[in-house]
Amino acid sequence: GAILNPCKEVVQKYIIDVCLELMENYNIDAIHFDDYFYAKMTEANEVLIEDDQDDYIEYIKNNPNCNFKVDSEKDKKDWRRGNVDKFIYDLSCAIRKFNKENNRSVQLGISPTGIYMNGDGEVTYDENGTAITNGSNTRGQEHYESYLYCDSKKWVDNEWIDYIVPQTYWAFTHPVAGFADVTDWWTKVVRN
């Protein structure tokens, strides 16, 4: 199968156009994405030597005020998450516009991997009711940081998506990601 590069404007536009075509031609309830946004490009997940490095360098050259550094893994990971964020935001806007113009209610949903970020599982809330957390009480692959590079919590907090169905397929006694730990954390995070 083909792997489309999420940093490319043409790729983002293409996927949004496909979604709009589906909504225009079929009476669907939702556009739903599974968990893959960036693909695993190298075994060691060495982001600075992967196939999109030239795209990253080009972005920095074309956006001198972005503060990203060519040799910073953290910056490149943030850039990747930003690419996916932009796609989700633009798709959300396109779906909402379509719904308004066509008196429809097509939703946008995501099923990310079950672990957003590994942490201590604690959740507090700011004055707006937004969940503050360093991640679930887990030690597994996290979609925020791993090669997937997506910030699903941001999409929930900003209401860019209508629903989220994390893939929490583990047993209660799983040593890395127990079902109750993961599910309880998600329940707190999406409470508002």
PDB file of C-alpha atoms in Angstrom:
ATOM      1  CA  GLY A   1       0.000   0.000   0.000  1.00  0.00           C
ATOM      2  CA  ALA A   2       0.906   3.630  -0.350  1.00  0.00           C
ATOM      3  CA  ILE A   3       2.033   5.778   2.562  1.00  0.00           C
ATOM      4  CA  LEU A   4       1.088   9.426   2.233  1.00  0.00           C
ATOM      5  CA  ASN A   5       3.318  12.052   3.860  1.00  0.00           C
ATOM      6  CA  PRO A   6       1.285  14.043   6.458  1.00  0.00           C
ATOM      7  CA  CYS A   7       3.511  17.122   6.107  1.00  0.00           C
ATOM      8  CA  LYS A   8       2.490  17.679   2.504  1.00  0.00           C
ATOM      9  CA  GLU A   9      -0.298  20.210   1.901  1.00  0.00           C
ATOM     10  CA  VAL A  10      -1.330  18.248  -1.183  1.00  0.00           C
ATOM     11  CA  VAL A  11      -1.709  15.071   0.898  1.00  0.00           C
ATOM     12  CA  GLN A  12      -3.800  16.805   3.547  1.00  0.00           C
ATOM     13  CA  LYS A  13      -6.009  18.408   0.875  1.00  0.00           C
ATOM     14  CA  TYR A  14      -6.385  15.089  -0.954  1.00  0.00           C
ATOM     15  CA  ILE A  15      -7.591  13.255   2.162  1.00  0.00           C
ATOM     16  CA  ILE A  16      -9.984  16.073   3.068  1.00  0.00           C
ATOM     17  CA  ASP A  17     -11.343  16.049  -0.504  1.00  0.00           C
ATOM     18  CA  VAL A  18     -11.887  12.273  -0.317  1.00  0.00           C
ATOM     19  CA  CYS A  19     -13.767  12.691   2.967  1.00  0.00           C
ATOM     20  CA  LEU A  20     -15.937  15.446   1.472  1.00  0.00           C
ATOM     21  CA  GLU A  21     -16.642  13.275  -1.575  1.00  0.00           C
ATOM     22  CA  LEU A  22     -17.785  10.452   0.708  1.00  0.00           C
ATOM     23  CA  MET A  23     -20.054  12.827   2.642  1.00  0.00           C
ATOM     24  CA  GLU A  24     -21.505  14.298  -0.554  1.00  0.00           C
ATOM     25  CA  ASN A  25     -22.229  10.945  -2.190  1.00  0.00           C
ATOM     26  CA  TYR A  26     -23.248   8.764   0.742  1.00  0.00           C
ATOM     27  CA  ASN A  27     -25.476   9.240   3.761  1.00  0.00           C
ATOM     28  CA  ILE A  28     -22.725   8.462   6.257  1.00  0.00           C
ATOM     29  CA  ASP A  29     -22.763   9.168   9.978  1.00  0.00           C
ATOM     30  CA  ALA A  30     -19.058   9.785  10.488  1.00  0.00           C
ATOM     31  CA  ILE A  31     -15.563   9.981   9.135  1.00  0.00           C
ATOM     32  CA  HIS A  32     -13.510   7.734  11.384  1.00  0.00           C
ATOM     33  CA  PHE A  33      -9.725   7.339  11.489  1.00  0.00           C
ATOM     34  CA  ASP A  34      -7.747   4.530  13.015  1.00  0.00           C
ATOM     35  CA  ASP A  35      -4.470   5.185  14.818  1.00  0.00           C
ATOM     36  CA  TYR A  36      -1.913   5.651  12.042  1.00  0.00           C
ATOM     37  CA  PHE A  37      -0.827   9.175  11.231  1.00  0.00           C
ATOM     38  CA  TYR A  38       2.928   8.849  10.798  1.00  0.00           C
ATOM     39  CA  ALA A  39       4.295   5.463   9.801  1.00  0.00           C
ATOM     40  CA  LYS A  40       7.302   3.785  11.364  1.00  0.00           C
ATOM     41  CA  MET A  41      10.166   4.737   9.069  1.00  0.00           C
ATOM     42  CA  THR A  42      13.207   3.227  10.801  1.00  0.00           C
ATOM     43  CA  GLU A  43      13.562   0.487  13.409  1.00  0.00           C
ATOM     44  CA  ALA A  44      15.332   2.795  15.852  1.00  0.00           C
ATOM     45  CA  ASN A  45      12.879   5.665  15.276  1.00  0.00           C
ATOM     46  CA  GLU A  46      15.722   8.024  14.415  1.00  0.00           C
ATOM     47  CA  VAL A  47      13.639  10.972  13.268  1.00  0.00           C
ATOM     48  CA  LEU A  48      16.532  13.103  12.009  1.00  0.00           C
ATOM     49  CA  ILE A  49      17.598  10.560   9.367  1.00  0.00           C
ATOM     50  CA  GLU A  50      14.171   9.486   8.165  1.00  0.00           C
ATOM     51  CA  ASP A  51      12.659  10.083   4.733  1.00  0.00           C
ATOM     52  CA  ASP A  52      10.904  13.326   5.656  1.00  0.00           C
ATOM     53  CA  GLN A  53      14.067  15.125   6.826  1.00  0.00           C
ATOM     54  CA  ASP A  54      14.261  17.130   3.592  1.00  0.00           C
ATOM     55  CA  ASP A  55      10.642  18.232   4.109  1.00  0.00           C
ATOM     56  CA  TYR A  56      11.489  19.281   7.666  1.00  0.00           C
ATOM     57  CA  ILE A  57      14.518  21.290   6.508  1.00  0.00           C
ATOM     58  CA  GLU A  58      12.447  22.910   3.752  1.00  0.00           C
ATOM     59  CA  TYR A  59       9.767  23.875   6.297  1.00  0.00           C
ATOM     60  CA  ILE A  60      12.393  25.547   8.505  1.00  0.00           C
ATOM     61  CA  LYS A  61      13.845  27.449   5.532  1.00  0.00           C
ATOM     62  CA  ASN A  62      10.384  28.639   4.466  1.00  0.00           C
ATOM     63  CA  ASN A  63       9.353  29.581   8.032  1.00  0.00           C
ATOM     64  CA  PRO A  64      12.334  31.358   9.600  1.00  0.00           C
ATOM     65  CA  ASN A  65      10.288  32.424  12.653  1.00  0.00           C
ATOM     66  CA  CYS A  66       9.275  28.860  13.584  1.00  0.00           C
ATOM     67  CA  ASN A  67      12.172  28.357  16.071  1.00  0.00           C
ATOM     68  CA  PHE A  68      12.663  24.732  14.973  1.00  0.00           C
ATOM     69  CA  LYS A  69      16.271  23.600  14.718  1.00  0.00           C
ATOM     70  CA  VAL A  70      17.384  21.211  11.969  1.00  0.00           C
ATOM     71  CA  ASP A  71      19.348  19.027  14.403  1.00  0.00           C
ATOM     72  CA  SER A  72      16.703  18.840  17.176  1.00  0.00           C
ATOM     73  CA  GLU A  73      14.784  15.573  17.521  1.00  0.00           C
ATOM     74  CA  LYS A  74      12.315  17.271  19.884  1.00  0.00           C
ATOM     75  CA  ASP A  75      11.611  20.014  17.345  1.00  0.00           C
ATOM     76  CA  LYS A  76      11.106  17.535  14.520  1.00  0.00           C
ATOM     77  CA  LYS A  77       8.701  15.492  16.642  1.00  0.00           C
ATOM     78  CA  ASP A  78       6.794  18.692  17.474  1.00  0.00           C
ATOM     79  CA  TRP A  79       6.750  19.552  13.756  1.00  0.00           C
ATOM     80  CA  ARG A  80       5.294  16.137  12.935  1.00  0.00           C
ATOM     81  CA  ARG A  81       2.598  16.510  15.610  1.00  0.00           C
ATOM     82  CA  GLY A  82       1.867  19.978  14.229  1.00  0.00           C
ATOM     83  CA  ASN A  83       1.366  18.535  10.743  1.00  0.00           C
ATOM     84  CA  VAL A  84      -1.171  16.030  12.050  1.00  0.00           C
ATOM     85  CA  ASP A  85      -2.845  18.708  14.206  1.00  0.00           C
ATOM     86  CA  LYS A  86      -3.243  20.940  11.154  1.00  0.00           C
ATOM     87  CA  PHE A  87      -4.791  18.091   9.178  1.00  0.00           C
ATOM     88  CA  ILE A  88      -7.266  17.193  11.937  1.00  0.00           C
ATOM     89  CA  TYR A  89      -8.189  20.854  12.452  1.00  0.00           C
ATOM     90  CA  ASP A  90      -8.675  21.503   8.723  1.00  0.00           C
ATOM     91  CA  LEU A  91     -10.715  18.319   8.300  1.00  0.00           C
ATOM     92  CA  SER A  92     -12.848  19.249  11.306  1.00  0.00           C
ATOM     93  CA  CYS A  93     -13.519  22.696   9.820  1.00  0.00           C
ATOM     94  CA  ALA A  94     -14.361  21.185   6.425  1.00  0.00           C
ATOM     95  CA  ILE A  95     -16.808  18.705   7.983  1.00  0.00           C
ATOM     96  CA  ARG A  96     -18.496  21.400  10.101  1.00  0.00           C
ATOM     97  CA  LYS A  97     -18.822  23.649   7.055  1.00  0.00           C
ATOM     98  CA  PHE A  98     -20.267  20.779   5.013  1.00  0.00           C
ATOM     99  CA  ASN A  99     -22.747  19.965   7.793  1.00  0.00           C
ATOM    100  CA  LYS A 100     -23.903  23.566   8.056  1.00  0.00           C
ATOM    101  CA  GLU A 101     -24.328  24.007   4.312  1.00  0.00           C
ATOM    102  CA  ASN A 102     -26.103  20.667   3.842  1.00  0.00           C
ATOM    103  CA  ASN A 103     -28.101  20.384   7.059  1.00  0.00           C
ATOM    104  CA  ARG A 104     -26.191  17.222   7.979  1.00  0.00           C
ATOM    105  CA  SER A 105     -24.480  15.989  11.133  1.00  0.00           C
ATOM    106  CA  VAL A 106     -21.502  13.946   9.970  1.00  0.00           C
ATOM    107  CA  GLN A 107     -19.109  13.460  12.881  1.00  0.00           C
ATOM    108  CA  LEU A 108     -15.327  13.158  13.019  1.00  0.00           C
ATOM    109  CA  GLY A 109     -13.910  10.394  15.210  1.00  0.00           C
ATOM    110  CA  ILE A 110     -10.550   8.875  15.988  1.00  0.00           C
ATOM    111  CA  SER A 111      -9.442   5.511  17.418  1.00  0.00           C
ATOM    112  CA  PRO A 112      -5.889   6.167  18.572  1.00  0.00           C
ATOM    113  CA  THR A 113      -3.730   3.562  20.229  1.00  0.00           C
ATOM    114  CA  GLY A 114      -4.803   3.224  23.864  1.00  0.00           C
ATOM    115  CA  ILE A 115      -1.832   4.995  25.418  1.00  0.00           C
ATOM    116  CA  TYR A 116      -1.648   8.729  24.759  1.00  0.00           C
ATOM    117  CA  MET A 117       1.397   9.234  26.974  1.00  0.00           C
ATOM    118  CA  ASN A 118       2.982   7.243  29.784  1.00  0.00           C
ATOM    119  CA  GLY A 119       2.845   8.943  33.171  1.00  0.00           C
ATOM    120  CA  ASP A 120       1.553   8.559  36.700  1.00  0.00           C
ATOM    121  CA  GLY A 121      -2.154   8.453  35.810  1.00  0.00           C
ATOM    122  CA  GLU A 122      -3.012  11.583  37.808  1.00  0.00           C
ATOM    123  CA  VAL A 123      -5.467  14.044  36.282  1.00  0.00           C
ATOM    124  CA  THR A 124      -6.377  17.518  37.556  1.00  0.00           C
ATOM    125  CA  TYR A 125      -8.326  20.253  35.815  1.00  0.00           C
ATOM    126  CA  ASP A 126      -7.616  23.890  35.058  1.00  0.00           C
ATOM    127  CA  GLU A 127     -10.152  26.706  35.504  1.00  0.00           C
ATOM    128  CA  ASN A 128     -11.725  25.846  32.128  1.00  0.00           C
ATOM    129  CA  GLY A 129     -12.159  22.178  32.998  1.00  0.00           C
ATOM    130  CA  THR A 130      -9.338  21.033  30.709  1.00  0.00           C
ATOM    131  CA  ALA A 131      -7.541  17.933  31.971  1.00  0.00           C
ATOM    132  CA  ILE A 132      -3.956  18.458  33.131  1.00  0.00           C
ATOM    133  CA  THR A 133      -1.941  15.239  33.132  1.00  0.00           C
ATOM    134  CA  ASN A 134       1.448  13.745  32.372  1.00  0.00           C
ATOM    135  CA  GLY A 135      -0.178  10.586  31.005  1.00  0.00           C
ATOM    136  CA  SER A 136      -1.767   7.316  32.026  1.00  0.00           C
ATOM    137  CA  ASN A 137      -0.280   4.892  34.554  1.00  0.00           C
ATOM    138  CA  THR A 138       1.308   2.821  31.780  1.00  0.00           C
ATOM    139  CA  ARG A 139       4.681   1.917  30.278  1.00  0.00           C
ATOM    140  CA  GLY A 140       3.810   1.026  26.682  1.00  0.00           C
ATOM    141  CA  GLN A 141       3.950   2.573  23.236  1.00  0.00           C
ATOM    142  CA  GLU A 142       2.495   6.062  23.411  1.00  0.00           C
ATOM    143  CA  HIS A 143       0.970   7.657  20.328  1.00  0.00           C
ATOM    144  CA  TYR A 144       2.008  11.177  21.385  1.00  0.00           C
ATOM    145  CA  GLU A 145       5.685  10.322  21.260  1.00  0.00           C
ATOM    146  CA  SER A 146       6.198   7.126  19.294  1.00  0.00           C
ATOM    147  CA  TYR A 147       6.427   7.104  15.541  1.00  0.00           C
ATOM    148  CA  LEU A 148       2.707   7.994  15.315  1.00  0.00           C
ATOM    149  CA  TYR A 149       3.251  11.559  16.650  1.00  0.00           C
ATOM    150  CA  CYS A 150      -0.321  12.591  17.306  1.00  0.00           C
ATOM    151  CA  ASP A 151      -1.801  14.716  20.082  1.00  0.00           C
ATOM    152  CA  SER A 152      -5.262  13.219  20.459  1.00  0.00           C
ATOM    153  CA  LYS A 153      -5.768  14.974  23.809  1.00  0.00           C
ATOM    154  CA  LYS A 154      -5.329  18.331  22.060  1.00  0.00           C
ATOM    155  CA  TRP A 155      -8.040  17.348  19.556  1.00  0.00           C
ATOM    156  CA  VAL A 156     -10.397  16.474  22.410  1.00  0.00           C
ATOM    157  CA  ASP A 157      -9.556  19.628  24.399  1.00  0.00           C
ATOM    158  CA  ASN A 158     -10.139  21.857  21.363  1.00  0.00           C
ATOM    159  CA  GLU A 159     -13.216  19.893  20.248  1.00  0.00           C
ATOM    160  CA  TRP A 160     -11.777  19.320  16.794  1.00  0.00           C
ATOM    161  CA  ILE A 161     -13.181  15.790  16.948  1.00  0.00           C
ATOM    162  CA  ASP A 162     -16.647  14.685  17.972  1.00  0.00           C
ATOM    163  CA  TYR A 163     -15.658  11.443  19.646  1.00  0.00           C
ATOM    164  CA  ILE A 164     -12.646   9.355  20.527  1.00  0.00           C
ATOM    165  CA  VAL A 165     -12.521   5.567  20.884  1.00  0.00           C
ATOM    166  CA  PRO A 166      -9.060   4.649  22.204  1.00  0.00           C
ATOM    167  CA  GLN A 167      -7.899   1.125  21.445  1.00  0.00           C
ATOM    168  CA  THR A 168      -7.786  -0.256  24.995  1.00  0.00           C
ATOM    169  CA  TYR A 169      -7.674  -3.968  24.335  1.00  0.00           C
ATOM    170  CA  TRP A 170      -5.594  -5.039  27.340  1.00  0.00           C
ATOM    171  CA  ALA A 171      -6.496  -7.283  30.256  1.00  0.00           C
ATOM    172  CA  PHE A 172      -7.082  -5.785  33.697  1.00  0.00           C
ATOM    173  CA  THR A 173      -3.876  -7.485  34.854  1.00  0.00           C
ATOM    174  CA  HIS A 174      -1.701  -6.438  31.906  1.00  0.00           C
ATOM    175  CA  PRO A 175       1.671  -5.427  33.435  1.00  0.00           C
ATOM    176  CA  VAL A 176       2.353  -2.546  31.017  1.00  0.00           C
ATOM    177  CA  ALA A 177      -1.127  -1.140  30.336  1.00  0.00           C
ATOM    178  CA  GLY A 178      -3.868  -2.512  32.546  1.00  0.00           C
ATOM    179  CA  PHE A 179      -7.351  -1.983  31.133  1.00  0.00           C
ATOM    180  CA  ALA A 180      -8.658  -0.167  34.227  1.00  0.00           C
ATOM    181  CA  ASP A 181      -5.647   2.186  34.398  1.00  0.00           C
ATOM    182  CA  VAL A 182      -5.976   3.188  30.762  1.00  0.00           C
ATOM    183  CA  THR A 183      -9.778   3.406  30.689  1.00  0.00           C
ATOM    184  CA  ASP A 184     -10.019   5.352  33.953  1.00  0.00           C
ATOM    185  CA  TRP A 185      -7.410   7.821  32.688  1.00  0.00           C
ATOM    186  CA  TRP A 186      -9.265   8.374  29.399  1.00  0.00           C
ATOM    187  CA  THR A 187     -12.577   8.783  31.256  1.00  0.00           C
ATOM    188  CA  LYS A 188     -11.050  11.579  33.342  1.00  0.00           C
ATOM    189  CA  VAL A 189      -9.378  13.247  30.363  1.00  0.00           C
ATOM    190  CA  VAL A 190     -12.551  13.439  28.257  1.00  0.00           C
ATOM    191  CA  ARG A 191     -14.860  14.225  31.203  1.00  0.00           C
ATOM    192  CA  ASN A 192     -15.725  17.710  29.960  1.00  0.00           C
TER     193      ASN A 192
END
